PDB file of C-alpha atoms in Angstrom:
ATOM      1  CA  MET A   1      43.603-106.912  -7.959  1.00  0.00           C
ATOM      2  CA  ALA A   2      44.366-110.578  -8.528  1.00  0.00           C
ATOM      3  CA  GLY A   3      40.773-111.506  -7.659  1.00  0.00           C
ATOM      4  CA  PHE A   4      37.784-110.270  -5.664  1.00  0.00           C
ATOM      5  CA  GLY A   5      38.297-109.030  -2.120  1.00  0.00           C
ATOM      6  CA  ARG A   6      40.583-106.516  -0.435  1.00  0.00           C
ATOM      7  CA  GLU A   7      43.070-109.244   0.387  1.00  0.00           C
ATOM      8  CA  GLN A   8      43.622-109.568  -3.397  1.00  0.00           C
ATOM      9  CA  LEU A   9      44.868-105.961  -3.739  1.00  0.00           C
ATOM     10  CA  GLN A  10      48.585-105.873  -4.562  1.00  0.00           C
ATOM     11  CA  LEU A  11      51.138-103.198  -5.401  1.00  0.00           C
ATOM     12  CA  VAL A  12      53.065-104.207  -8.540  1.00  0.00           C
ATOM     13  CA  ASP A  13      55.703-102.576 -10.703  1.00  0.00           C
ATOM     14  CA  VAL A  14      54.898-102.192 -14.411  1.00  0.00           C
ATOM     15  CA  PRO A  15      56.505-100.121 -17.184  1.00  0.00           C
ATOM     16  CA  VAL A  16      55.350 -96.514 -17.515  1.00  0.00           C
ATOM     17  CA  PRO A  17      52.990 -96.424 -20.522  1.00  0.00           C
ATOM     18  CA  GLN A  18      53.658 -94.152 -23.461  1.00  0.00           C
ATOM     19  CA  PRO A  19      51.045 -91.924 -25.100  1.00  0.00           C
ATOM     20  CA  GLY A  20      50.064 -92.418 -28.722  1.00  0.00           C
ATOM     21  CA  PRO A  21      48.284 -90.000 -31.079  1.00  0.00           C
ATOM     22  CA  HIS A  22      45.820 -87.779 -29.173  1.00  0.00           C
ATOM     23  CA  GLU A  23      46.803 -89.463 -25.904  1.00  0.00           C
ATOM     24  CA  VAL A  24      48.181 -87.946 -22.707  1.00  0.00           C
ATOM     25  CA  LEU A  25      50.436 -89.456 -20.027  1.00  0.00           C
ATOM     26  CA  VAL A  26      49.347 -88.223 -16.584  1.00  0.00           C
ATOM     27  CA  LYS A  27      51.308 -88.546 -13.349  1.00  0.00           C
ATOM     28  CA  VAL A  28      48.512 -89.269 -10.906  1.00  0.00           C
ATOM     29  CA  ALA A  29      48.686 -87.370  -7.596  1.00  0.00           C
ATOM     30  CA  ALA A  30      45.428 -88.332  -5.849  1.00  0.00           C
ATOM     31  CA  VAL A  31      42.474 -90.691  -6.288  1.00  0.00           C
ATOM     32  CA  SER A  32      39.203 -90.326  -4.408  1.00  0.00           C
ATOM     33  CA  VAL A  33      37.370 -93.420  -3.226  1.00  0.00           C
ATOM     34  CA  ASN A  34      33.698 -94.083  -3.973  1.00  0.00           C
ATOM     35  CA  PHE A  35      31.274 -96.674  -2.642  1.00  0.00           C
ATOM     36  CA  ARG A  36      31.357 -98.013  -6.200  1.00  0.00           C
ATOM     37  CA  ASP A  37      35.039 -98.900  -5.676  1.00  0.00           C
ATOM     38  CA  HIS A  38      34.208-100.903  -2.547  1.00  0.00           C
ATOM     39  CA  LEU A  39      31.583-102.873  -4.514  1.00  0.00           C
ATOM     40  CA  THR A  40      33.937-103.388  -7.433  1.00  0.00           C
ATOM     41  CA  VAL A  41      36.700-104.749  -5.237  1.00  0.00           C
ATOM     42  CA  GLU A  42      34.335-107.028  -3.324  1.00  0.00           C
ATOM     43  CA  ASN A  43      32.326-108.538  -6.205  1.00  0.00           C
ATOM     44  CA  GLY A  44      32.683-106.503  -9.386  1.00  0.00           C
ATOM     45  CA  MET A  45      29.206-105.018  -8.753  1.00  0.00           C
ATOM     46  CA  GLY A  46      27.901-108.316 -10.071  1.00  0.00           C
ATOM     47  CA  ALA A  47      29.938-108.152 -13.287  1.00  0.00           C
ATOM     48  CA  ALA A  48      32.860-110.315 -14.394  1.00  0.00           C
ATOM     49  CA  LEU A  49      36.272-108.624 -14.284  1.00  0.00           C
ATOM     50  CA  ALA A  50      39.367-109.576 -16.227  1.00  0.00           C
ATOM     51  CA  PHE A  51      42.140-110.050 -13.657  1.00  0.00           C
ATOM     52  CA  PRO A  52      44.537-108.540 -12.916  1.00  0.00           C
ATOM     53  CA  PHE A  53      42.347-105.472 -12.593  1.00  0.00           C
ATOM     54  CA  VAL A  54      42.952-101.895 -11.408  1.00  0.00           C
ATOM     55  CA  PRO A  55      39.989-100.216  -9.589  1.00  0.00           C
ATOM     56  CA  GLY A  56      39.172 -96.550  -9.145  1.00  0.00           C
ATOM     57  CA  SER A  57      37.455 -93.930 -11.292  1.00  0.00           C
ATOM     58  CA  ASP A  58      38.453 -90.447 -10.024  1.00  0.00           C
ATOM     59  CA  MET A  59      41.928 -88.956 -10.267  1.00  0.00           C
ATOM     60  CA  ALA A  60      43.784 -85.665 -10.277  1.00  0.00           C
ATOM     61  CA  GLY A  61      47.308 -85.330 -11.619  1.00  0.00           C
ATOM     62  CA  THR A  62      49.705 -83.499 -13.877  1.00  0.00           C
ATOM     63  CA  VAL A  63      50.335 -83.986 -17.567  1.00  0.00           C
ATOM     64  CA  ALA A  64      53.759 -85.591 -17.906  1.00  0.00           C
ATOM     65  CA  GLN A  65      53.865 -86.130 -21.683  1.00  0.00           C
ATOM     66  CA  VAL A  66      51.576 -85.664 -24.701  1.00  0.00           C
ATOM     67  CA  GLY A  67      51.354 -87.717 -27.871  1.00  0.00           C
ATOM     68  CA  PRO A  68      51.136 -86.432 -31.453  1.00  0.00           C
ATOM     69  CA  GLY A  69      48.200 -84.176 -32.206  1.00  0.00           C
ATOM     70  CA  VAL A  70      47.187 -83.350 -28.637  1.00  0.00           C
ATOM     71  CA  LYS A  71      45.628 -79.881 -28.366  1.00  0.00           C
ATOM     72  CA  ARG A  72      43.383 -79.895 -25.290  1.00  0.00           C
ATOM     73  CA  VAL A  73      46.094 -80.048 -22.601  1.00  0.00           C
ATOM     74  CA  ALA A  74      49.816 -79.311 -22.278  1.00  0.00           C
ATOM     75  CA  PRO A  75      52.755 -80.774 -20.300  1.00  0.00           C
ATOM     76  CA  GLY A  76      52.805 -79.492 -16.718  1.00  0.00           C
ATOM     77  CA  GLN A  77      49.069 -78.799 -16.645  1.00  0.00           C
ATOM     78  CA  ARG A  78      46.996 -80.108 -13.737  1.00  0.00           C
ATOM     79  CA  VAL A  79      44.023 -82.188 -14.890  1.00  0.00           C
ATOM     80  CA  ILE A  80      41.155 -84.389 -13.737  1.00  0.00           C
ATOM     81  CA  ASN A  81      39.478 -87.150 -15.719  1.00  0.00           C
ATOM     82  CA  THR A  82      35.918 -87.604 -16.856  1.00  0.00           C
ATOM     83  CA  PHE A  83      33.902 -90.564 -15.520  1.00  0.00           C
ATOM     84  CA  TRP A  84      32.639 -91.717 -18.929  1.00  0.00           C
ATOM     85  CA  THR A  85      35.014 -92.040 -21.864  1.00  0.00           C
ATOM     86  CA  ASN A  86      32.711 -90.720 -24.582  1.00  0.00           C
ATOM     87  CA  TRP A  87      29.955 -88.706 -22.891  1.00  0.00           C
ATOM     88  CA  HIS A  88      31.293 -85.258 -23.523  1.00  0.00           C
ATOM     89  CA  ASP A  89      28.779 -82.545 -24.390  1.00  0.00           C
ATOM     90  CA  THR A  90      25.432 -84.160 -25.233  1.00  0.00           C
ATOM     91  CA  PRO A  91      22.603 -83.768 -22.676  1.00  0.00           C
ATOM     92  CA  LEU A  92      21.728 -87.469 -22.576  1.00  0.00           C
ATOM     93  CA  PRO A  93      23.621 -90.027 -24.654  1.00  0.00           C
ATOM     94  CA  LYS A  94      22.226 -93.103 -26.284  1.00  0.00           C
ATOM     95  CA  SER A  95      23.484 -96.238 -24.557  1.00  0.00           C
ATOM     96  CA  SER A  96      25.476 -97.209 -27.634  1.00  0.00           C
ATOM     97  CA  THR A  97      27.469 -93.965 -27.553  1.00  0.00           C
ATOM     98  CA  GLN A  98      27.751 -93.289 -23.803  1.00  0.00           C
ATOM     99  CA  GLY A  99      31.130 -94.985 -23.621  1.00  0.00           C
ATOM    100  CA  LYS A 100      32.693 -96.823 -20.738  1.00  0.00           C
ATOM    101  CA  ALA A 101      33.468 -95.819 -17.171  1.00  0.00           C
ATOM    102  CA  PHE A 102      36.909 -95.964 -15.632  1.00  0.00           C
ATOM    103  CA  GLY A 103      37.329 -98.593 -12.971  1.00  0.00           C
ATOM    104  CA  GLY A 104      34.955-101.279 -14.187  1.00  0.00           C
ATOM    105  CA  PRO A 105      33.610-103.486 -15.424  1.00  0.00           C
ATOM    106  CA  VAL A 106      35.179-102.963 -18.880  1.00  0.00           C
ATOM    107  CA  LEU A 107      37.876-100.309 -18.414  1.00  0.00           C
ATOM    108  CA  PRO A 108      40.615-100.535 -15.800  1.00  0.00           C
ATOM    109  CA  GLY A 109      40.760 -97.814 -13.194  1.00  0.00           C
ATOM    110  CA  VAL A 110      43.034 -95.052 -12.035  1.00  0.00           C
ATOM    111  CA  PHE A 111      44.895 -96.432  -8.981  1.00  0.00           C
ATOM    112  CA  SER A 112      48.207 -96.151 -10.853  1.00  0.00           C
ATOM    113  CA  GLN A 113      51.016 -93.649 -10.567  1.00  0.00           C
ATOM    114  CA  TYR A 114      51.092 -93.092 -14.327  1.00  0.00           C
ATOM    115  CA  LEU A 115      48.175 -93.440 -16.745  1.00  0.00           C
ATOM    116  CA  VAL A 116      47.492 -92.771 -20.396  1.00  0.00           C
ATOM    117  CA  PHE A 117      44.207 -91.023 -21.264  1.00  0.00           C
ATOM    118  CA  ASN A 118      42.668 -89.883 -24.518  1.00  0.00           C
ATOM    119  CA  GLU A 119      42.889 -86.092 -24.451  1.00  0.00           C
ATOM    120  CA  GLU A 120      39.079 -85.892 -24.756  1.00  0.00           C
ATOM    121  CA  ASP A 121      38.710 -87.531 -21.340  1.00  0.00           C
ATOM    122  CA  LEU A 122      40.525 -84.809 -19.389  1.00  0.00           C
ATOM    123  CA  ILE A 123      39.669 -81.290 -18.224  1.00  0.00           C
ATOM    124  CA  PRO A 124      41.759 -78.683 -16.376  1.00  0.00           C
ATOM    125  CA  ALA A 125      41.741 -79.111 -12.598  1.00  0.00           C
ATOM    126  CA  PRO A 126      40.197 -76.235 -10.607  1.00  0.00           C
ATOM    127  CA  GLU A 127      42.861 -73.694  -9.767  1.00  0.00           C
ATOM    128  CA  THR A 128      41.591 -73.151  -6.215  1.00  0.00           C
ATOM    129  CA  LEU A 129      41.700 -76.869  -5.252  1.00  0.00           C
ATOM    130  CA  ASP A 130      44.699 -78.990  -4.407  1.00  0.00           C
ATOM    131  CA  ASP A 131      45.050 -82.439  -5.967  1.00  0.00           C
ATOM    132  CA  SER A 132      43.198 -84.279  -3.194  1.00  0.00           C
ATOM    133  CA  ALA A 133      40.195 -81.958  -3.425  1.00  0.00           C
ATOM    134  CA  ALA A 134      40.249 -81.929  -7.231  1.00  0.00           C
ATOM    135  CA  SER A 135      40.134 -85.729  -7.346  1.00  0.00           C
ATOM    136  CA  THR A 136      36.704 -85.760  -5.682  1.00  0.00           C
ATOM    137  CA  LEU A 137      34.899 -84.073  -8.600  1.00  0.00           C
ATOM    138  CA  THR A 138      34.842 -86.847 -11.223  1.00  0.00           C
ATOM    139  CA  CYS A 139      32.114 -88.996  -9.689  1.00  0.00           C
ATOM    140  CA  ALA A 140      30.709 -87.613  -6.431  1.00  0.00           C
ATOM    141  CA  GLY A 141      30.883 -83.925  -7.309  1.00  0.00           C
ATOM    142  CA  LEU A 142      29.601 -84.387 -10.838  1.00  0.00           C
ATOM    143  CA  THR A 143      26.763 -86.668  -9.714  1.00  0.00           C
ATOM    144  CA  ALA A 144      25.518 -84.021  -7.288  1.00  0.00           C
ATOM    145  CA  TRP A 145      25.935 -81.242  -9.888  1.00  0.00           C
ATOM    146  CA  ASN A 146      24.048 -83.196 -12.549  1.00  0.00           C
ATOM    147  CA  ALA A 147      21.245 -84.117 -10.109  1.00  0.00           C
ATOM    148  CA  LEU A 148      20.657 -80.551  -8.970  1.00  0.00           C
ATOM    149  CA  ILE A 149      21.895 -78.275 -11.778  1.00  0.00           C
ATOM    150  CA  SER A 150      22.400 -79.841 -15.215  1.00  0.00           C
ATOM    151  CA  SER A 151      19.362 -82.087 -15.000  1.00  0.00           C
ATOM    152  CA  GLY A 152      17.560 -80.683 -11.938  1.00  0.00           C
ATOM    153  CA  HIS A 153      17.613 -76.976 -12.855  1.00  0.00           C
ATOM    154  CA  LEU A 154      17.662 -75.956  -9.202  1.00  0.00           C
ATOM    155  CA  GLN A 155      16.319 -72.483  -8.456  1.00  0.00           C
ATOM    156  CA  ALA A 156      17.038 -70.185  -5.521  1.00  0.00           C
ATOM    157  CA  GLY A 157      14.494 -70.590  -2.758  1.00  0.00           C
ATOM    158  CA  GLN A 158      13.653 -74.187  -3.571  1.00  0.00           C
ATOM    159  CA  ARG A 159      13.814 -76.857  -0.879  1.00  0.00           C
ATOM    160  CA  VAL A 160      16.261 -79.748  -1.174  1.00  0.00           C
ATOM    161  CA  LEU A 161      16.184 -82.960   0.877  1.00  0.00           C
ATOM    162  CA  ILE A 162      19.511 -84.806   1.073  1.00  0.00           C
ATOM    163  CA  GLN A 163      19.589 -88.333   2.454  1.00  0.00           C
ATOM    164  CA  GLY A 164      22.936 -88.930   4.088  1.00  0.00           C
ATOM    165  CA  SER A 165      26.313 -87.245   4.631  1.00  0.00           C
ATOM    166  CA  GLY A 166      28.762 -88.968   2.288  1.00  0.00           C
ATOM    167  CA  GLY A 167      30.606 -87.505  -0.660  1.00  0.00           C
ATOM    168  CA  VAL A 168      27.663 -86.958  -3.022  1.00  0.00           C
ATOM    169  CA  ALA A 169      25.445 -85.766  -0.165  1.00  0.00           C
ATOM    170  CA  LEU A 170      27.807 -83.051   1.038  1.00  0.00           C
ATOM    171  CA  PHE A 171      28.577 -81.931  -2.513  1.00  0.00           C
ATOM    172  CA  ALA A 172      24.824 -81.637  -3.045  1.00  0.00           C
ATOM    173  CA  ALA A 173      24.483 -79.624   0.169  1.00  0.00           C
ATOM    174  CA  GLN A 174      27.274 -77.234  -0.823  1.00  0.00           C
ATOM    175  CA  ILE A 175      25.882 -76.834  -4.357  1.00  0.00           C
ATOM    176  CA  ALA A 176      22.337 -76.264  -3.131  1.00  0.00           C
ATOM    177  CA  LEU A 177      23.409 -73.750  -0.486  1.00  0.00           C
ATOM    178  CA  GLY A 178      25.561 -71.975  -3.044  1.00  0.00           C
ATOM    179  CA  HIS A 179      22.548 -71.558  -5.314  1.00  0.00           C
ATOM    180  CA  GLY A 180      20.343 -70.104  -2.580  1.00  0.00           C
ATOM    181  CA  ALA A 181      18.292 -73.204  -1.785  1.00  0.00           C
ATOM    182  CA  GLN A 182      16.991 -74.370   1.585  1.00  0.00           C
ATOM    183  CA  VAL A 183      18.693 -77.628   2.565  1.00  0.00           C
ATOM    184  CA  ILE A 184      17.341 -80.379   4.784  1.00  0.00           C
ATOM    185  CA  LEU A 185      19.744 -83.226   5.517  1.00  0.00           C
ATOM    186  CA  THR A 186      18.943 -86.522   7.216  1.00  0.00           C
ATOM    187  CA  SER A 187      21.489 -88.693   9.002  1.00  0.00           C
ATOM    188  CA  ALA A 188      21.452 -91.464  11.587  1.00  0.00           C
ATOM    189  CA  SER A 189      24.554 -90.015  13.275  1.00  0.00           C
ATOM    190  CA  ALA A 190      24.300 -87.186  15.801  1.00  0.00           C
ATOM    191  CA  ASP A 191      27.934 -86.257  15.143  1.00  0.00           C
ATOM    192  CA  LYS A 192      27.384 -86.022  11.392  1.00  0.00           C
ATOM    193  CA  ARG A 193      24.223 -84.006  11.879  1.00  0.00           C
ATOM    194  CA  ALA A 194      26.197 -81.513  13.973  1.00  0.00           C
ATOM    195  CA  ARG A 195      28.961 -81.337  11.374  1.00  0.00           C
ATOM    196  CA  ALA A 196      26.394 -80.760   8.602  1.00  0.00           C
ATOM    197  CA  LYS A 197      24.885 -77.932  10.623  1.00  0.00           C
ATOM    198  CA  ALA A 198      28.348 -76.387  10.917  1.00  0.00           C
ATOM    199  CA  LEU A 199      28.602 -76.419   7.112  1.00  0.00           C
ATOM    200  CA  GLY A 200      25.551 -74.177   6.914  1.00  0.00           C
ATOM    201  CA  VAL A 201      22.790 -76.741   6.349  1.00  0.00           C
ATOM    202  CA  GLN A 202      19.610 -75.106   7.670  1.00  0.00           C
ATOM    203  CA  HIS A 203      17.821 -78.238   8.898  1.00  0.00           C
ATOM    204  CA  VAL A 204      19.256 -81.575  10.092  1.00  0.00           C
ATOM    205  CA  ILE A 205      16.989 -84.470  10.979  1.00  0.00           C
ATOM    206  CA  ASP A 206      17.516 -87.762  12.747  1.00  0.00           C
ATOM    207  CA  ARG A 207      16.945 -90.442  10.115  1.00  0.00           C
ATOM    208  CA  THR A 208      16.447 -93.147  12.725  1.00  0.00           C
ATOM    209  CA  GLN A 209      13.183 -91.609  13.994  1.00  0.00           C
ATOM    210  CA  PRO A 210      10.091 -93.144  12.358  1.00  0.00           C
ATOM    211  CA  ASP A 211       8.462 -89.711  12.043  1.00  0.00           C
ATOM    212  CA  TRP A 212      11.373 -88.165  10.132  1.00  0.00           C
ATOM    213  CA  PRO A 213       9.169 -87.381   7.089  1.00  0.00           C
ATOM    214  CA  ASP A 214       6.937 -85.274   9.388  1.00  0.00           C
ATOM    215  CA  ALA A 215      10.015 -83.395  10.551  1.00  0.00           C
ATOM    216  CA  VAL A 216      10.961 -82.710   6.896  1.00  0.00           C
ATOM    217  CA  LEU A 217       7.475 -81.367   6.166  1.00  0.00           C
ATOM    218  CA  ALA A 218       7.584 -79.206   9.293  1.00  0.00           C
ATOM    219  CA  ALA A 219      10.944 -77.757   8.206  1.00  0.00           C
ATOM    220  CA  THR A 220       9.358 -76.673   4.935  1.00  0.00           C
ATOM    221  CA  GLY A 221       6.290 -75.174   6.593  1.00  0.00           C
ATOM    222  CA  GLY A 222       4.165 -77.942   5.141  1.00  0.00           C
ATOM    223  CA  HIS A 223       5.187 -77.186   1.564  1.00  0.00           C
ATOM    224  CA  GLY A 224       7.257 -80.291   1.000  1.00  0.00           C
ATOM    225  CA  VAL A 225      10.603 -80.531  -0.808  1.00  0.00           C
ATOM    226  CA  ASP A 226      11.176 -79.708  -4.464  1.00  0.00           C
ATOM    227  CA  HIS A 227      14.263 -81.927  -4.893  1.00  0.00           C
ATOM    228  CA  VAL A 228      15.418 -85.106  -3.171  1.00  0.00           C
ATOM    229  CA  ILE A 229      18.925 -86.518  -3.393  1.00  0.00           C
ATOM    230  CA  GLU A 230      18.095 -90.165  -2.684  1.00  0.00           C
ATOM    231  CA  LEU A 231      21.171 -92.124  -1.703  1.00  0.00           C
ATOM    232  CA  ALA A 232      19.601 -95.169  -0.102  1.00  0.00           C
ATOM    233  CA  GLY A 233      17.003 -96.268  -2.646  1.00  0.00           C
ATOM    234  CA  GLY A 234      14.876 -99.228  -1.600  1.00  0.00           C
ATOM    235  CA  ASP A 235      11.423 -98.265  -0.351  1.00  0.00           C
ATOM    236  CA  LEU A 236      10.525 -94.732  -1.477  1.00  0.00           C
ATOM    237  CA  THR A 237       7.272 -94.468   0.490  1.00  0.00           C
ATOM    238  CA  ALA A 238       8.644 -92.200   3.208  1.00  0.00           C
ATOM    239  CA  THR A 239      10.655 -90.109   0.729  1.00  0.00           C
ATOM    240  CA  LEU A 240       7.615 -89.594  -1.512  1.00  0.00           C
ATOM    241  CA  SER A 241       5.583 -88.410   1.468  1.00  0.00           C
ATOM    242  CA  THR A 242       7.988 -85.437   1.898  1.00  0.00           C
ATOM    243  CA  LEU A 243       7.679 -84.322  -1.715  1.00  0.00           C
ATOM    244  CA  ALA A 244       5.953 -81.136  -2.840  1.00  0.00           C
ATOM    245  CA  THR A 245       3.516 -81.411  -5.716  1.00  0.00           C
ATOM    246  CA  GLY A 246       5.576 -81.722  -8.901  1.00  0.00           C
ATOM    247  CA  GLY A 247       8.731 -82.471  -6.913  1.00  0.00           C
ATOM    248  CA  ARG A 248      11.624 -84.509  -8.181  1.00  0.00           C
ATOM    249  CA  ILE A 249      13.593 -87.429  -6.726  1.00  0.00           C
ATOM    250  CA  ALA A 250      17.104 -88.031  -8.075  1.00  0.00           C
ATOM    251  CA  ILE A 251      18.036 -91.682  -7.505  1.00  0.00           C
ATOM    252  CA  ILE A 252      21.751 -91.890  -6.874  1.00  0.00           C
ATOM    253  CA  GLY A 253      22.554 -94.580  -4.325  1.00  0.00           C
ATOM    254  CA  VAL A 254      21.782 -98.242  -3.778  1.00  0.00           C
ATOM    255  CA  LEU A 255      22.556 -98.622  -0.074  1.00  0.00           C
ATOM    256  CA  ASP A 256      19.191-100.322   0.475  1.00  0.00           C
ATOM    257  CA  GLY A 257      19.453-102.531  -2.607  1.00  0.00           C
ATOM    258  CA  PHE A 258      19.167-102.430  -6.390  1.00  0.00           C
ATOM    259  CA  HIS A 259      15.372-102.394  -6.523  1.00  0.00           C
ATOM    260  CA  LEU A 260      12.926 -99.588  -5.750  1.00  0.00           C
ATOM    261  CA  ASN A 261       9.548 -99.879  -4.106  1.00  0.00           C
ATOM    262  CA  VAL A 262       7.446 -96.998  -5.403  1.00  0.00           C
ATOM    263  CA  PRO A 263       3.819 -96.697  -4.208  1.00  0.00           C
ATOM    264  CA  THR A 264       2.121 -95.470  -7.370  1.00  0.00           C
ATOM    265  CA  PRO A 265      -0.924 -93.830  -5.639  1.00  0.00           C
ATOM    266  CA  LEU A 266       1.445 -91.573  -3.684  1.00  0.00           C
ATOM    267  CA  MET A 267       3.546 -90.939  -6.789  1.00  0.00           C
ATOM    268  CA  PHE A 268       0.429 -89.910  -8.699  1.00  0.00           C
ATOM    269  CA  ALA A 269      -0.799 -87.729  -5.845  1.00  0.00           C
ATOM    270  CA  ARG A 270       2.529 -85.863  -5.675  1.00  0.00           C
ATOM    271  CA  ARG A 271       2.901 -85.705  -9.488  1.00  0.00           C
ATOM    272  CA  ALA A 272       6.391 -86.965  -8.696  1.00  0.00           C
ATOM    273  CA  ARG A 273       9.263 -87.118 -11.133  1.00  0.00           C
ATOM    274  CA  ILE A 274      11.805 -89.852 -10.435  1.00  0.00           C
ATOM    275  CA  GLU A 275      15.094 -89.816 -12.340  1.00  0.00           C
ATOM    276  CA  GLY A 276      18.134 -92.057 -12.261  1.00  0.00           C
ATOM    277  CA  ILE A 277      21.402 -90.138 -12.266  1.00  0.00           C
ATOM    278  CA  GLY A 278      24.326 -91.745 -14.144  1.00  0.00           C
ATOM    279  CA  VAL A 279      27.043 -89.320 -12.963  1.00  0.00           C
ATOM    280  CA  GLY A 280      27.270 -86.748 -15.830  1.00  0.00           C
ATOM    281  CA  ASN A 281      29.085 -85.542 -18.921  1.00  0.00           C
ATOM    282  CA  ARG A 282      32.302 -83.612 -19.510  1.00  0.00           C
ATOM    283  CA  LYS A 283      30.516 -80.317 -20.097  1.00  0.00           C
ATOM    284  CA  SER A 284      28.878 -80.526 -16.676  1.00  0.00           C
ATOM    285  CA  LEU A 285      32.165 -81.499 -15.037  1.00  0.00           C
ATOM    286  CA  ARG A 286      33.827 -78.400 -16.523  1.00  0.00           C
ATOM    287  CA  GLU A 287      30.933 -76.226 -15.294  1.00  0.00           C
ATOM    288  CA  LEU A 288      31.256 -77.663 -11.782  1.00  0.00           C
ATOM    289  CA  ALA A 289      35.010 -77.047 -11.731  1.00  0.00           C
ATOM    290  CA  GLN A 290      34.534 -73.436 -12.852  1.00  0.00           C
ATOM    291  CA  TRP A 291      31.752 -72.864 -10.295  1.00  0.00           C
ATOM    292  CA  LEU A 292      33.933 -74.161  -7.462  1.00  0.00           C
ATOM    293  CA  ASP A 293      36.748 -71.841  -8.544  1.00  0.00           C
ATOM    294  CA  LEU A 294      34.415 -68.855  -8.839  1.00  0.00           C
ATOM    295  CA  ASN A 295      32.859 -69.408  -5.430  1.00  0.00           C
ATOM    296  CA  ASN A 296      36.016 -70.691  -3.664  1.00  0.00           C
ATOM    297  CA  ILE A 297      34.176 -73.757  -2.326  1.00  0.00           C
ATOM    298  CA  LYS A 298      36.223 -76.672  -1.044  1.00  0.00           C
ATOM    299  CA  PRO A 299      34.974 -80.288  -1.050  1.00  0.00           C
ATOM    300  CA  VAL A 300      34.765 -81.991   2.357  1.00  0.00           C
ATOM    301  CA  ILE A 301      37.494 -84.609   2.816  1.00  0.00           C
ATOM    302  CA  GLU A 302      37.380 -86.679   5.994  1.00  0.00           C
ATOM    303  CA  ALA A 303      40.567 -88.694   5.542  1.00  0.00           C
ATOM    304  CA  GLU A 304      43.576 -89.232   3.283  1.00  0.00           C
ATOM    305  CA  TYR A 305      45.545 -92.473   2.930  1.00  0.00           C
ATOM    306  CA  ALA A 306      48.734 -93.613   1.231  1.00  0.00           C
ATOM    307  CA  LEU A 307      48.431 -95.955  -1.757  1.00  0.00           C
ATOM    308  CA  ALA A 308      49.797 -98.849   0.317  1.00  0.00           C
ATOM    309  CA  ASP A 309      46.854 -98.335   2.680  1.00  0.00           C
ATOM    310  CA  LEU A 310      44.156 -98.649  -0.012  1.00  0.00           C
ATOM    311  CA  PRO A 311      42.435-101.552   1.838  1.00  0.00           C
ATOM    312  CA  ALA A 312      42.043 -99.300   4.892  1.00  0.00           C
ATOM    313  CA  ALA A 313      40.687 -96.494   2.687  1.00  0.00           C
ATOM    314  CA  LEU A 314      38.080 -98.870   1.242  1.00  0.00           C
ATOM    315  CA  SER A 315      37.082 -99.972   4.771  1.00  0.00           C
ATOM    316  CA  HIS A 316      36.695 -96.318   5.741  1.00  0.00           C
ATOM    317  CA  GLN A 317      34.475 -95.763   2.709  1.00  0.00           C
ATOM    318  CA  GLN A 318      32.362 -98.777   3.595  1.00  0.00           C
ATOM    319  CA  ARG A 319      31.814 -97.443   7.128  1.00  0.00           C
ATOM    320  CA  GLY A 320      30.331 -94.228   5.742  1.00  0.00           C
ATOM    321  CA  PRO A 321      32.601 -91.165   5.873  1.00  0.00           C
ATOM    322  CA  PHE A 322      31.501 -87.566   6.381  1.00  0.00           C
ATOM    323  CA  GLY A 323      32.405 -86.411   2.877  1.00  0.00           C
ATOM    324  CA  LYS A 324      35.211 -87.995   0.875  1.00  0.00           C
ATOM    325  CA  VAL A 325      38.089 -90.408   1.407  1.00  0.00           C
ATOM    326  CA  VAL A 326      41.159 -89.768  -0.762  1.00  0.00           C
ATOM    327  CA  VAL A 327      44.284 -91.820  -1.535  1.00  0.00           C
ATOM    328  CA  ARG A 328      47.502 -89.918  -2.185  1.00  0.00           C
ATOM    329  CA  MET A 329      49.551 -91.588  -4.912  1.00  0.00           C
ATOM    330  CA  ASN A 330      52.973 -90.058  -4.232  1.00  0.00           C
TER     331      ASN A 330
END
């Protein structure tokens, strides 16, 4: 990027970087697109960027070369990257040690054919997933896994409300279903509701109807939901009204803005727990990859683009895909 806006995206030739001590050169095969990338390209998510800048946070590729002292990976091995550079195994890092995220605002991103990573910021790619599917785990898959499993401690038989049908939403649905939960998904699109039903989601609800919270409660037999994957944010009044006593809302998305409206009387009445999810750590990413392999579950990818068509991929992401949008790098 030479500046903000999709019209500022350019393909340029640069020398292939060389790995130093404990560094790994990766030939990137696929990069998945997140709503975060759209915001970064348009306005830096409100932060200043040093141009030229490379966006993107999620890649899958193959180790091309290793520097001195590398022990975690080997040449020829397929890998994916972590989202944070230093959040590896601790449950919840202090802000001073959490590190930086790939693709902005401090670190450049992964829309490059060759990249150098510290070996600590890579894990083996799932054996059962191709490069396109593997590239979707770093942000969307890990966010859903952290919200429901690492932080949420989802139990079989619990009820999960998922707001939307994008990448994080469908990962959450697949993870919840795979752990024996009852899933209720809301969407404004009849087509997406039908496609979610075909994935095995037990209840799909029209988000455009003003009484959609009543439909959620009816789907749970009046119990309410134990977990909410909240992708819109904004006013939480309706979402809180669907919650079971002691239920939990994982705040993930900002589609309705960067500020929440939380009616405290309703929050008190529900004994609600509201938690912001900042993707997740390397340990959780490895657990997700292993779980997908063990259960032979494939992420939902709606479309794939060539690198030269990155502006079109970002437009597709902005429109709201059913699942993930991926860019093939080769």
